[in-house]
């Protein structure tokens, strides 16, 4: 989707101007994987407007392969502003948008069957019935082909209620091989003091709970791992979780062991918060080496 970002901090009516950017969890992850040297393909519907063209062009310029299904509806938008230094407010304009009209018929079977990982989030199912059906169809096609399925829960309360989201997210997680969630997101559909164990109990072999400044805890292949956060000066927290996911998936695609995947994920998320924007801060391998003093495995 396109994002209008208000400049400065304060009430929206005091904004000095706006910047048009590109965002969306799935596109952020695709950009992050590509920046780290992985092959990434983004699939979605885009409207016949300048925002749709901007999104496709921006993704391609970042090294992402784009499969854009044309749609007559407008491309979705978000308006975001910082009400204070700590509080970021977002208004979605996605109902009836091109992206919300994604359908199972849009999915290219050969692309799904040949993928290294199929990654989806809990945002797309919130956009409407057809988009939800497309997500589950993609997951089932990947599972049938033996392709690992990655799910980032990414619960958005402005898109749907906890009551509506809970059974869908639980079902989606149960079909995944790799799951990412924050503790609060896991609590939407699980009542457990240990979100890592509860998520693993639904079936995924790789569960990663990302917890911001507290780092992450994971259960991978029966082993529990904890990696602390890296100390950085945060400029903008938006996109940190997506950068984290991209770091993990890029390393998994490269065949790295679990501990290295998590360290890269932590470093990628840390680097992302030092740069304003959704995916503008997605790091390269050189960026991560600079952040960690040349030792990403420390």
Short mmCIF file of N, CA, C and O in Angstrom, two decimals, residues 178 208 243 258 274:
data_model
loop_
_atom_site.label_atom_id
_atom_site.label_comp_id
_atom_site.label_asym_id
_atom_site.label_seq_id
_atom_site.Cartn_x
_atom_site.Cartn_y
_atom_site.Cartn_z
N UNK A 178 6.99 -22.25 10.19
CA UNK A 178 7.73 -21.19 10.87
C UNK A 178 6.72 -20.13 11.30
O UNK A 178 5.90 -19.69 10.49
N UNK A 208 9.25 -18.31 16.79
CA UNK A 208 10.09 -17.20 17.21
C UNK A 208 9.19 -16.10 17.78
O UNK A 208 8.33 -15.57 17.07
N UNK A 243 11.86 -6.34 9.41
CA UNK A 243 13.29 -6.52 9.17
C UNK A 243 13.80 -7.74 9.92
O UNK A 243 14.64 -8.50 9.40
N UNK A 258 20.15 -22.36 13.26
CA UNK A 258 19.17 -21.54 13.97
C UNK A 258 19.75 -20.35 14.74
O UNK A 258 19.20 -19.25 14.68
N UNK A 274 16.99 2.44 13.32
CA UNK A 274 17.87 3.61 13.28
C UNK A 274 17.61 4.49 12.06
O UNK A 274 18.25 5.53 11.90
#
